[in-house]
PDB file of C-alpha atoms and ligand atoms in Angstrom:
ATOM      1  CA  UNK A   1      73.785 -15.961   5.617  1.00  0.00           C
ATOM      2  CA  UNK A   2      72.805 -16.912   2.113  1.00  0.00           C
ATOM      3  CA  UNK A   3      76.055 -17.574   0.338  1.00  0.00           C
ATOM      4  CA  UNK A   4      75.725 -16.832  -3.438  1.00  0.00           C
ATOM      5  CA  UNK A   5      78.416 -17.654  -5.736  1.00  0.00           C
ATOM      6  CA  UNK A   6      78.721 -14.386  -8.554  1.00  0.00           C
ATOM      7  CA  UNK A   7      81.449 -16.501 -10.498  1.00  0.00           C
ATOM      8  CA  UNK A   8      78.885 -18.659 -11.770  1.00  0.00           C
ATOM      9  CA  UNK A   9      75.743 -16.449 -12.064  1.00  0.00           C
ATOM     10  CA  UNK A  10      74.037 -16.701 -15.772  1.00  0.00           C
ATOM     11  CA  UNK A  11      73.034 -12.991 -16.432  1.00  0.00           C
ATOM     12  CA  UNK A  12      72.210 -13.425 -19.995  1.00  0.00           C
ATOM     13  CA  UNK A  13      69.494 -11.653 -20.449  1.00  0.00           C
ATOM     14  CA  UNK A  14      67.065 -12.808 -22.281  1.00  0.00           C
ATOM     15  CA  UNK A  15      66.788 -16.459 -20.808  1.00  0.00           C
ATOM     16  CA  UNK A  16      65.098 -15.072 -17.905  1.00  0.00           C
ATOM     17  CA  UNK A  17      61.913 -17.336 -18.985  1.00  0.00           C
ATOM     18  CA  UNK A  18      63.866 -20.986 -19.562  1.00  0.00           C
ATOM     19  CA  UNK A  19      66.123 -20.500 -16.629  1.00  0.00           C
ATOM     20  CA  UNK A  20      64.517 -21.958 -13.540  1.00  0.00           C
ATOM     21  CA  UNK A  21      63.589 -19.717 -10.936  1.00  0.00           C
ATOM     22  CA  UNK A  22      64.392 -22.555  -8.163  1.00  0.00           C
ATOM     23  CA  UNK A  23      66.693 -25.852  -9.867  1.00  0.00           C
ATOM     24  CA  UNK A  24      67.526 -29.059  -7.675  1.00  0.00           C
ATOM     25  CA  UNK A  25      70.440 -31.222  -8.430  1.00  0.00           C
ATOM     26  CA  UNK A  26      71.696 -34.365  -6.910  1.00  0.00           C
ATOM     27  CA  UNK A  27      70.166 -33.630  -3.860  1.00  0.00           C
ATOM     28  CA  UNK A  28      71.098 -36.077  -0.856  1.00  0.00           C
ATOM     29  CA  UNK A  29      70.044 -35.855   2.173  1.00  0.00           C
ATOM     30  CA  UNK A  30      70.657 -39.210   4.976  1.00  0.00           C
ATOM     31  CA  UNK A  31      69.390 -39.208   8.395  1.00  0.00           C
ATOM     32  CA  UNK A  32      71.768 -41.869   9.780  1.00  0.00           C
ATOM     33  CA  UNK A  33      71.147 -44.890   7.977  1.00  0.00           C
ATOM     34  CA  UNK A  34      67.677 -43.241   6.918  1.00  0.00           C
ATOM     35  CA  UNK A  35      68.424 -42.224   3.001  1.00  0.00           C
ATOM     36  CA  UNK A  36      65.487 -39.568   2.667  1.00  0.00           C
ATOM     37  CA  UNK A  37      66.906 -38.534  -0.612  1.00  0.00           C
ATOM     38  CA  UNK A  38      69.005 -40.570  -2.919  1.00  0.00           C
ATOM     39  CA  UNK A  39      70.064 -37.583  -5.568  1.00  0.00           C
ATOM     40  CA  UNK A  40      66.836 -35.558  -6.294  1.00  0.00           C
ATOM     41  CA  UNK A  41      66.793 -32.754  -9.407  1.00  0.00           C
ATOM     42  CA  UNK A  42      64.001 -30.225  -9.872  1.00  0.00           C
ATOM     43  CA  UNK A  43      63.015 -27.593 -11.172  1.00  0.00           C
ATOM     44  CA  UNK A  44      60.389 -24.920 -10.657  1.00  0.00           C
ATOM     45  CA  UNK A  45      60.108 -22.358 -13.424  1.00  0.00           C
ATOM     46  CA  UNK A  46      58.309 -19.026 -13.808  1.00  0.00           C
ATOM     47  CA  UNK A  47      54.445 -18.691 -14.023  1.00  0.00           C
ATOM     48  CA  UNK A  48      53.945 -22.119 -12.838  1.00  0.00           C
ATOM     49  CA  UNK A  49      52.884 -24.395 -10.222  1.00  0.00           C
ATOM     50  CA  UNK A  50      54.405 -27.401  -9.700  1.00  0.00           C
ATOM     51  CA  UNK A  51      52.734 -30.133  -7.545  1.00  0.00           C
ATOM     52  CA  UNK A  52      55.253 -32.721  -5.869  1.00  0.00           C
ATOM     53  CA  UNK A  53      53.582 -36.328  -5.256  1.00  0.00           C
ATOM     54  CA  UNK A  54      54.603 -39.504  -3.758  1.00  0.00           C
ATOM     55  CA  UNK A  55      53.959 -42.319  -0.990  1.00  0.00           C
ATOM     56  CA  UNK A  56      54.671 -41.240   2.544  1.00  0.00           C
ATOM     57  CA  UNK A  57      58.173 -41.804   3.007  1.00  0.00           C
ATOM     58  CA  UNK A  58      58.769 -41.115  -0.309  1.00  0.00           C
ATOM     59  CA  UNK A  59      61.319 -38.088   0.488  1.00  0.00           C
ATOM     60  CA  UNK A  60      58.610 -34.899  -0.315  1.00  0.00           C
ATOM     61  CA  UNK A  61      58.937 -33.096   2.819  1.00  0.00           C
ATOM     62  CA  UNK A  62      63.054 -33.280   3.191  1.00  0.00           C
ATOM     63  CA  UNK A  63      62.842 -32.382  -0.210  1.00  0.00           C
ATOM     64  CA  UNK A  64      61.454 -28.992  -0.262  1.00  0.00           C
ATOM     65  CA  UNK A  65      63.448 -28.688   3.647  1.00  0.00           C
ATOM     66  CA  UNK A  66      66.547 -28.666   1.444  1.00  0.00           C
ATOM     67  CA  UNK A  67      65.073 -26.362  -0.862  1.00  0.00           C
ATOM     68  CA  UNK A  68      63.791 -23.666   1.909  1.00  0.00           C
ATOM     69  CA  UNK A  69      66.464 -24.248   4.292  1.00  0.00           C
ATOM     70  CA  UNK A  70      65.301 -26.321   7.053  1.00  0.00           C
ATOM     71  CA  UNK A  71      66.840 -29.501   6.395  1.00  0.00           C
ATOM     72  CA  UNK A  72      71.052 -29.036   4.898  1.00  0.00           C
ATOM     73  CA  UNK A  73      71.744 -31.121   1.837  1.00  0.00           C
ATOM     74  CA  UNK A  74      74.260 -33.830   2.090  1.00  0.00           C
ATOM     75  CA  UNK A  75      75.237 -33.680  -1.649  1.00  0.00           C
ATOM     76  CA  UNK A  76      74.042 -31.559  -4.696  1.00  0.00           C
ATOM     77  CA  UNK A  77      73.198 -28.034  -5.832  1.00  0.00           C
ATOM     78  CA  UNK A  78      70.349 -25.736  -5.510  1.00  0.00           C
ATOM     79  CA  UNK A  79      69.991 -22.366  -7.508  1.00  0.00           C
ATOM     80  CA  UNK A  80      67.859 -19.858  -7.312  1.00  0.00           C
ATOM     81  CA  UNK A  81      67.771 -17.746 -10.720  1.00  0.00           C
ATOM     82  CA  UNK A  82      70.390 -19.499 -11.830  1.00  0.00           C
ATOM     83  CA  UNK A  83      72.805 -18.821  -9.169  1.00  0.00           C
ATOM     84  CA  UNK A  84      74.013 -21.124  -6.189  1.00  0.00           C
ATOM     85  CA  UNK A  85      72.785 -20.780  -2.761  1.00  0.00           C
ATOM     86  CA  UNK A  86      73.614 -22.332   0.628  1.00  0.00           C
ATOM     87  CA  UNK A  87      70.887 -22.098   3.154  1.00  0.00           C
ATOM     88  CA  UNK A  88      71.767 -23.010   6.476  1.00  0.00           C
ATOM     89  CA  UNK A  89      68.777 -21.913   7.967  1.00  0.00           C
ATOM     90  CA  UNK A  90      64.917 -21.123   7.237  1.00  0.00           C
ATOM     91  CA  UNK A  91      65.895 -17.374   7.529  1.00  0.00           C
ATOM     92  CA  UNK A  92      67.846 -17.449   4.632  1.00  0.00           C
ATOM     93  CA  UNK A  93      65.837 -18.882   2.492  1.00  0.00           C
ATOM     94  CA  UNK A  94      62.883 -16.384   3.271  1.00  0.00           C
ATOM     95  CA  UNK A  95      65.499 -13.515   3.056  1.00  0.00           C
ATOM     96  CA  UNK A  96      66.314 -14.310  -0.893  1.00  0.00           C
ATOM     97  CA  UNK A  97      62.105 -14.265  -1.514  1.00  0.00           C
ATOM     98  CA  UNK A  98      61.433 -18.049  -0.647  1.00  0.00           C
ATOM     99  CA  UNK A  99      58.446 -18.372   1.483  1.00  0.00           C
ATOM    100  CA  UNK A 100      57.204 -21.940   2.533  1.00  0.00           C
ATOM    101  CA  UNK A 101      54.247 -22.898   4.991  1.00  0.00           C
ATOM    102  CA  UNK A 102      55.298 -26.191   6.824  1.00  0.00           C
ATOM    103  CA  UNK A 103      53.202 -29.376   7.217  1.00  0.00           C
ATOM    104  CA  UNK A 104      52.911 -28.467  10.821  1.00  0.00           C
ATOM    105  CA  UNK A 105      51.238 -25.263  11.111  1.00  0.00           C
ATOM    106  CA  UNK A 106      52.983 -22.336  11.916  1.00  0.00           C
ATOM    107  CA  UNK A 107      50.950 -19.577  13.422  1.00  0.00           C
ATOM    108  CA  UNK A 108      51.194 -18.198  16.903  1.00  0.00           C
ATOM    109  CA  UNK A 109      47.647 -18.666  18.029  1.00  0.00           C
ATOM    110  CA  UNK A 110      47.352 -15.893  21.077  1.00  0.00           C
ATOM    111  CA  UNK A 111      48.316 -13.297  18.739  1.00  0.00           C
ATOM    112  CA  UNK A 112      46.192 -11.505  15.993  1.00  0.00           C
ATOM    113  CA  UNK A 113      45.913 -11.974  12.408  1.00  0.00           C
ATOM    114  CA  UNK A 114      47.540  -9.514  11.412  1.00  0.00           C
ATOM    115  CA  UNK A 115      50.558  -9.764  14.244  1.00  0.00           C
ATOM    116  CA  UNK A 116      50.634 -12.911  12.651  1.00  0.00           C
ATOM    117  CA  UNK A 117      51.331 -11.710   9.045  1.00  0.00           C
ATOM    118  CA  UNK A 118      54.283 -10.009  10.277  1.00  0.00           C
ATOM    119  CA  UNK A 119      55.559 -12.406  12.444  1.00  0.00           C
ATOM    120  CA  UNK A 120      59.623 -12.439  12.666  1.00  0.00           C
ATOM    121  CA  UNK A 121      59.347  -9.548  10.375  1.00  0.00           C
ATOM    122  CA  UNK A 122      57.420  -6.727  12.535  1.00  0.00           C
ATOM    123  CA  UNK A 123      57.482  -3.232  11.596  1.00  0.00           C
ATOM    124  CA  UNK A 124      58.818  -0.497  14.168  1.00  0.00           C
ATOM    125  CA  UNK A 125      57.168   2.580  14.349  1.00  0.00           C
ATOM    126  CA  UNK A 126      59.814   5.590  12.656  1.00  0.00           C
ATOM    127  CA  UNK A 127      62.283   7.583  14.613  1.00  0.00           C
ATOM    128  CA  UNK A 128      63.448   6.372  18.068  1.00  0.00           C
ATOM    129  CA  UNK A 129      60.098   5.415  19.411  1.00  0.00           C
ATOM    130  CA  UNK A 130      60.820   2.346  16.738  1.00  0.00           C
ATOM    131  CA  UNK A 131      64.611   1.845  16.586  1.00  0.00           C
ATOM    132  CA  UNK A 132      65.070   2.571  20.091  1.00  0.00           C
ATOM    133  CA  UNK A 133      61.997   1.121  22.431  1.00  0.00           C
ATOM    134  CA  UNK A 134      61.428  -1.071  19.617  1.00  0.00           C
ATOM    135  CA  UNK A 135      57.884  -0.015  19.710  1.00  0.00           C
ATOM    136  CA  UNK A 136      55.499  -1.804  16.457  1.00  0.00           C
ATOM    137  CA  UNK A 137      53.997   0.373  14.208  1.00  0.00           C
ATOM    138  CA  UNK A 138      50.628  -1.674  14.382  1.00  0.00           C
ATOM    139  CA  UNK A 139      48.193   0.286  13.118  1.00  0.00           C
ATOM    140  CA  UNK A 140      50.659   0.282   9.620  1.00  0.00           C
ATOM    141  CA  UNK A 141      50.902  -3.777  10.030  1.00  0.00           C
ATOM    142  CA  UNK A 142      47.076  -4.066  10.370  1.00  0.00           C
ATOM    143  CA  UNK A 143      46.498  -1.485   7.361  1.00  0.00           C
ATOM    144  CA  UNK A 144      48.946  -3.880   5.471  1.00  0.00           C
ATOM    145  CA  UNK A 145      47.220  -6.617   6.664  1.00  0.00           C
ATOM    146  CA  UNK A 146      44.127  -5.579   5.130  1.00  0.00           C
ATOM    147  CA  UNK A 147      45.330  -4.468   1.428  1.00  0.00           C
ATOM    148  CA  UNK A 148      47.539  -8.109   1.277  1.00  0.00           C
ATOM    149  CA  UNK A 149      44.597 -10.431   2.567  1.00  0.00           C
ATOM    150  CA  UNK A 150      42.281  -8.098   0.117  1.00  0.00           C
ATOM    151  CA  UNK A 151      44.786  -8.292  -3.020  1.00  0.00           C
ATOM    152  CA  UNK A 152      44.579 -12.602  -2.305  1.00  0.00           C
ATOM    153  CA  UNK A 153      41.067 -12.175  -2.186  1.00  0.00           C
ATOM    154  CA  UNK A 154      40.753 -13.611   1.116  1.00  0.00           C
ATOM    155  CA  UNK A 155      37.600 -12.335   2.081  1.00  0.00           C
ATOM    156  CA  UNK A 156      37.212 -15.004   5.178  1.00  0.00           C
ATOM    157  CA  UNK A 157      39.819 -12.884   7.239  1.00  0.00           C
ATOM    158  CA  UNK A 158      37.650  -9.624   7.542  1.00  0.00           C
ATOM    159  CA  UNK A 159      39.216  -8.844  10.739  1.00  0.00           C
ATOM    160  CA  UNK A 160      42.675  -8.802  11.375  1.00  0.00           C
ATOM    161  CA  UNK A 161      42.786  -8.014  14.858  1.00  0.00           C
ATOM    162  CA  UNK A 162      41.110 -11.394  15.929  1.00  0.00           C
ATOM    163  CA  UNK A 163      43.300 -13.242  17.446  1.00  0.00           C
ATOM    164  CA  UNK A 164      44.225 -16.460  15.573  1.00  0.00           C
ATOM    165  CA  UNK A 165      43.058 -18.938  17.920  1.00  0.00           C
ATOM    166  CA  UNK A 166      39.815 -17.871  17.509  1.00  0.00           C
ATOM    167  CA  UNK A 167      39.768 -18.726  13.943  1.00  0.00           C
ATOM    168  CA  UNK A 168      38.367 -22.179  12.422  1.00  0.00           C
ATOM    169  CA  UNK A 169      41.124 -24.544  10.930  1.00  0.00           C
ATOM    170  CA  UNK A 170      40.773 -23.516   7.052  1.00  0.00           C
ATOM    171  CA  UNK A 171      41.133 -19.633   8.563  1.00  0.00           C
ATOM    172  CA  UNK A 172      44.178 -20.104  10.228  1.00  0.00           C
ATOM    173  CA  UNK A 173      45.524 -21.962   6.961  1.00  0.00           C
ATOM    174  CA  UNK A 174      44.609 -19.098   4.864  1.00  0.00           C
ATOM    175  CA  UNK A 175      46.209 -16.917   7.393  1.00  0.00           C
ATOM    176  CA  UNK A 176      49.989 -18.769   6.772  1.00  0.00           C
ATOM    177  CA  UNK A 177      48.861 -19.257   3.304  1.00  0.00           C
ATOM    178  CA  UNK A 178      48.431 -15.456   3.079  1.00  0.00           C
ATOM    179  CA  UNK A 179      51.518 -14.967   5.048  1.00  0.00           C
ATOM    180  CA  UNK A 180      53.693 -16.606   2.710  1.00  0.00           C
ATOM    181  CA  UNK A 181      51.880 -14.808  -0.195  1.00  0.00           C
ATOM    182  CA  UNK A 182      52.675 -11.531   1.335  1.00  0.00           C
ATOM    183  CA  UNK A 183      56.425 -11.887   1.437  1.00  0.00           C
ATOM    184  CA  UNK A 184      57.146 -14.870  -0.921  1.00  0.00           C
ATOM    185  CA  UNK A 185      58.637 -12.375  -3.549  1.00  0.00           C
ATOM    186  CA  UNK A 186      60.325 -15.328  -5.628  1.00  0.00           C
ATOM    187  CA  UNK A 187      58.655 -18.906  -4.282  1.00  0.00           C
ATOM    188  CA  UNK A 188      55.932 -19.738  -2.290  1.00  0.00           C
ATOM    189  CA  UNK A 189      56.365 -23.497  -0.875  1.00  0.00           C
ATOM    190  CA  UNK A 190      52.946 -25.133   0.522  1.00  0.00           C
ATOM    191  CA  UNK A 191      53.352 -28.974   1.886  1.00  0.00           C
ATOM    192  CA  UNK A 192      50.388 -30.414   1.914  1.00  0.00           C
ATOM    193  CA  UNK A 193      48.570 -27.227   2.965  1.00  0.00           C
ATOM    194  CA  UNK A 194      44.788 -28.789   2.683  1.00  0.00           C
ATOM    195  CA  UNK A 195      45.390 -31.428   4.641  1.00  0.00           C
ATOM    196  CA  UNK A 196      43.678 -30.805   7.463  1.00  0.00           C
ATOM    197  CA  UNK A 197      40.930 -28.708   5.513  1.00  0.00           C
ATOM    198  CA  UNK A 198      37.401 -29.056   4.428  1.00  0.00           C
ATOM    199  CA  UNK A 199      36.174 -28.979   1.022  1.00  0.00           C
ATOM    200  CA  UNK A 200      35.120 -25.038   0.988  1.00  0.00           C
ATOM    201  CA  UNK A 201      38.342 -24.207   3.059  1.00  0.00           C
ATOM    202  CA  UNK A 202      40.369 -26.283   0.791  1.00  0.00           C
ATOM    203  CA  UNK A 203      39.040 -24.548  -2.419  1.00  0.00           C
ATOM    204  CA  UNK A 204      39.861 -21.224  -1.110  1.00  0.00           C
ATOM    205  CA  UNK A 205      43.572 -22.346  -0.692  1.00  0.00           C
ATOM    206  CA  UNK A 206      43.753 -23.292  -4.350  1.00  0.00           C
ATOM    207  CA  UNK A 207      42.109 -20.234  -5.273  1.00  0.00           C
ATOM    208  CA  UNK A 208      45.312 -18.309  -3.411  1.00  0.00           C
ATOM    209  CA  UNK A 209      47.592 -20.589  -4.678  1.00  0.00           C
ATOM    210  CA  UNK A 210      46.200 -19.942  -8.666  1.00  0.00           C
ATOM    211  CA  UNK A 211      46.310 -16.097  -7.551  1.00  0.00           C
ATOM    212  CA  UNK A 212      49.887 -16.049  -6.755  1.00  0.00           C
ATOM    213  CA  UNK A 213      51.100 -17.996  -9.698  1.00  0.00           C
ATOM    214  CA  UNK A 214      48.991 -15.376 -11.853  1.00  0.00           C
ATOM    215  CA  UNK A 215      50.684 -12.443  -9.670  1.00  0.00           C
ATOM    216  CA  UNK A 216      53.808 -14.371 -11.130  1.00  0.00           C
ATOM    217  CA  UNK A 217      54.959 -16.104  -7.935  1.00  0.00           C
ATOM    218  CA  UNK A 218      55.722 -19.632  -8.643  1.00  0.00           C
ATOM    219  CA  UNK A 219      54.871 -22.202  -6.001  1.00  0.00           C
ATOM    220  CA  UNK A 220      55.648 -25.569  -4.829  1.00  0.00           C
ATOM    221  CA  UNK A 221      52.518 -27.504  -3.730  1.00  0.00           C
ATOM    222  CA  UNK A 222      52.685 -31.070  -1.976  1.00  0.00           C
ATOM    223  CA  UNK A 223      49.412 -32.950  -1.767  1.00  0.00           C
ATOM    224  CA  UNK A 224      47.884 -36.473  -1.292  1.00  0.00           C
ATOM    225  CA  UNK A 225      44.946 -35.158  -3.294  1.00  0.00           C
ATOM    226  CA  UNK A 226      45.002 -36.060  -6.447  1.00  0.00           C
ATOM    227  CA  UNK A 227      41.714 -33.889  -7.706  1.00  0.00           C
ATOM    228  CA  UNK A 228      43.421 -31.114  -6.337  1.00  0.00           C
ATOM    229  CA  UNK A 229      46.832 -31.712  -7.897  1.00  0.00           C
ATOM    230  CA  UNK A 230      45.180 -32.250 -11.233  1.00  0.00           C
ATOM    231  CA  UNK A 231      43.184 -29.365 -10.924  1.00  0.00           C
ATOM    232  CA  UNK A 232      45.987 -26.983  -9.769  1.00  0.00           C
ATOM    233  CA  UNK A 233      49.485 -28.215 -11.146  1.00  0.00           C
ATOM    234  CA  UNK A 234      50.968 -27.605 -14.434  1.00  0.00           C
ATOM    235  CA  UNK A 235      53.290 -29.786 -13.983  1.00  0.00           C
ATOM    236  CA  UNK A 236      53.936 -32.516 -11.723  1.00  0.00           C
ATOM    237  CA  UNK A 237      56.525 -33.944  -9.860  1.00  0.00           C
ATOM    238  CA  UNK A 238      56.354 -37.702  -8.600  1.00  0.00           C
ATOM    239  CA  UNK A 239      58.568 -38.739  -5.676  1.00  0.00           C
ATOM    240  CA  UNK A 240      59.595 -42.252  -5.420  1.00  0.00           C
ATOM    241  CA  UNK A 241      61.880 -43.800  -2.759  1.00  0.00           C
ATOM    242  CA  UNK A 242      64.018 -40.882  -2.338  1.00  0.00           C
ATOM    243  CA  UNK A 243      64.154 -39.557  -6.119  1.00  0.00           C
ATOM    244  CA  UNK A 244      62.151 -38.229  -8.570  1.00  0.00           C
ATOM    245  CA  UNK A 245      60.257 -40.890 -10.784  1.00  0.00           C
ATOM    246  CA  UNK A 246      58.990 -38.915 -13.621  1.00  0.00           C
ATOM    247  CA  UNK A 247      57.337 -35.013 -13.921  1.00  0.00           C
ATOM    248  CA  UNK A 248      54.009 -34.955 -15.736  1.00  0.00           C
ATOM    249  CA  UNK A 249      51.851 -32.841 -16.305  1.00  0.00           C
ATOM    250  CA  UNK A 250      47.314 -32.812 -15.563  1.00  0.00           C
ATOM    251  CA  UNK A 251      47.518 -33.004 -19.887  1.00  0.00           C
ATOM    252  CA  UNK A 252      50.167 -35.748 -20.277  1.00  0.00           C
ATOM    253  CA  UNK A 253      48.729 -38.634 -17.563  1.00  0.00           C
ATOM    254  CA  UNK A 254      45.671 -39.622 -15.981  1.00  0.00           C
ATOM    255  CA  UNK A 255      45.569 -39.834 -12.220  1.00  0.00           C
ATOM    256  CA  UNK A 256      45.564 -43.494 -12.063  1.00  0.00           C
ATOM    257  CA  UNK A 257      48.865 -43.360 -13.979  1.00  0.00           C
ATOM    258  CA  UNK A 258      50.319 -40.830 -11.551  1.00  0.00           C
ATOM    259  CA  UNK A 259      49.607 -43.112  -9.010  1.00  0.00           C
ATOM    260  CA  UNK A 260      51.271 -46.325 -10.835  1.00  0.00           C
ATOM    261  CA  UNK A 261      54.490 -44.129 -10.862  1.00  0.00           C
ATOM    262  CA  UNK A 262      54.576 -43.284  -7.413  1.00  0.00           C
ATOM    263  CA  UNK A 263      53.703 -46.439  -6.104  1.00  0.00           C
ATOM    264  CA  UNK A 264      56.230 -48.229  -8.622  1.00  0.00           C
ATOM    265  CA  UNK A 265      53.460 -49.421 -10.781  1.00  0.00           C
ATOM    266  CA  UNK A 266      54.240 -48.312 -13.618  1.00  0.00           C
ATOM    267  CA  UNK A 267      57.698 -46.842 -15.014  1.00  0.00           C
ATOM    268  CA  UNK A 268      56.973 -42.848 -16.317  1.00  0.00           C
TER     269      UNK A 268
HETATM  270  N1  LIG B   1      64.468 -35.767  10.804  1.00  0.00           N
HETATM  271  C1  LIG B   1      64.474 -37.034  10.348  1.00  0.00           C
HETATM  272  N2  LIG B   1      65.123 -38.007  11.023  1.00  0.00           N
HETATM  273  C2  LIG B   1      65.136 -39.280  10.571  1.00  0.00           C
HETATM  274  N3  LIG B   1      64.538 -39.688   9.447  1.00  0.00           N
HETATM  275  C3  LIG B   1      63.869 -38.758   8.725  1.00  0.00           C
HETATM  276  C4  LIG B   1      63.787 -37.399   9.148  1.00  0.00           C
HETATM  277  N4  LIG B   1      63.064 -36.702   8.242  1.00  0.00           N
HETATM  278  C5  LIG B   1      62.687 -37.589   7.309  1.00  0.00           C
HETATM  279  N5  LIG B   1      63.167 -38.828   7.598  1.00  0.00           N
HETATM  280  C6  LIG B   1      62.991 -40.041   6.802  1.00  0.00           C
HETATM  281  O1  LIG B   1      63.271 -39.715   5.444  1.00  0.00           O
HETATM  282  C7  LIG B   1      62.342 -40.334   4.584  1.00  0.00           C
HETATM  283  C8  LIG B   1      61.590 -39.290   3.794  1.00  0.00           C
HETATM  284  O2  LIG B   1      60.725 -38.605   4.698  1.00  0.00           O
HETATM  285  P1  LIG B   1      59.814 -37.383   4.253  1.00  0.00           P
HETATM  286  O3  LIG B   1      60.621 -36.450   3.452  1.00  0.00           O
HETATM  287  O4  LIG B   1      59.155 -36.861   5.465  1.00  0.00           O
HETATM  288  O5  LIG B   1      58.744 -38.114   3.310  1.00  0.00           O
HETATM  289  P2  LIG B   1      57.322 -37.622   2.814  1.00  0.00           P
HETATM  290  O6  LIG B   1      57.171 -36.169   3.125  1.00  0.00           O
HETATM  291  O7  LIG B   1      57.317 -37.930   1.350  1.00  0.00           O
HETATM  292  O8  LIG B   1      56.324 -38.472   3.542  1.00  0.00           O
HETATM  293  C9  LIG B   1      61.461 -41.207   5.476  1.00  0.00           C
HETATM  294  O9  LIG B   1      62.011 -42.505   5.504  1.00  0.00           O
HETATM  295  C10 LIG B   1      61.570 -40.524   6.808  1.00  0.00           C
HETATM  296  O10 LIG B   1      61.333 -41.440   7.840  1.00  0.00           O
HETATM  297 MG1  LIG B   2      55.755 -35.063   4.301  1.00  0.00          MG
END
């Protein structure tokens, strides 16, 4: 369970637009004798996105495992709203309104799209037929498959009772893109969700990521490409050898300087 610490909560109000939704500090995470990070801090605040950068290797992925709760920081603090959490596990993370989609894509390809959507989180149908024989209400998933995909303006995914694996790559993207959309009620977390997408395909997963953050869901984006950070980030945060070299933003650096950061070029 997600442990959060009341004794330390800032309920001001007010300061609900300079506190960070999501705040790093002095993360460390080792993998033996592997330091993957060496005392990270970050923060992700409301209304934004925030693009995370660096050389392979460079810690990015462990870093936003700590932050969603697949990897367990060694050292440091994370809060969400201003208040500490503990996630042990993915679960708990996407129970507090932090959604991520994973490097390695995470659909389950036999089953439809809109199955898919509500994967680990199906809805039973009312009364006994649901809490008893544990019997789906499908129809209401696949009518609340339609209104979320059609709110994202994902108008690729007409149909969601195809089944996943008959969808092309940038599809099935959209479809864990969509996913995280759906639920993500605080974050949405994307490493490097183009990837393995075309130039159309890619587009339309910027497009979703620009209409969350003007929904008011903040998200976390890694990517290689540097177009695409610098045409979706506000701000940017470069990863260097286990810690963060400098945050930018599109306004404040050129590309070729964002590069001479991460690769140790060039001091922020
Ligand atoms: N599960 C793991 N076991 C051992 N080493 C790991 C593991 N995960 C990451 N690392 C190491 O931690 C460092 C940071 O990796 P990673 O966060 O995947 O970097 P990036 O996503 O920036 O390419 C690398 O040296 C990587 O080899
Ligand atoms: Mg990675």
């Amino acid at each position: 369970m997600t442990t959060i610490d009341a004794t330390t909560a800032t309920d001001r109000p007010g300061d609900a637009d300079t506190t960070p939704v999501l705040r790093a500090r002095g993360l460390v995470k080792t993998f033996g004798r592997v330091v993957g990070l060496d005392g990270v801090d970050i923060e992700l605040y409301r209304g934004e996105v925030l693009a995370i950068i660096g050389d392979n290797g460079a810690g990015k992925s462990t870093l936003v495992k700590c932050l969603t709760g697949a990897e367990i920081p060694d050292q440091g603090e994370i809060l969400l709203d201003g208040r500490p959490v503990h996630f042990k596990r993915p679960q708990d993370a996407r129970a507090a309104g932090i959604e991520t989609v994973y490097q390695t894509l995470a659909v389950a390809p036999s089953l439809d799209v809109a199955a898919n959507l509500f994967l680990g989180r199906e809805v039973r149908r009312k009364g006994p037929l649901g809490s008893v024989l544990r019997i789906t209400d499908r129809a209401g998933m696949r009518e609340r498959a339609r209104r979320e995909l059609r709110e994202l303006g994902i108008s690729t995914l007409q149909d969601v009772t195809v089944p996943v694996e008959n969808l092309s790559g940038g599809q099935r993207q959209a479809v864990a893109v969509a996913r995280a959309a759906a639920f993500g009620s605080k974050v949405v977390v994307l490493d490097e969700p183009t990837a393995a997408l075309g130039v159309r395909e890619s587009g339309q997963v910027l497009e979703l990521v620009r209409t969350l953050r003007d929904k008011g869901v903040p998200v976390i984006i890694i990517s290689h490409n540097m177009p695409q950070v610098f045409e979706v980030a506000d701000r940017i945060h470069i990863q260097r050898l286990g810690r963060r070299a400098a945050t930018i933003t599109p306004k404040s650096h050129t590309m070729t300087e964002a590069v001479a950061i991460m690769t140790g070029a060039a001091e922020a």
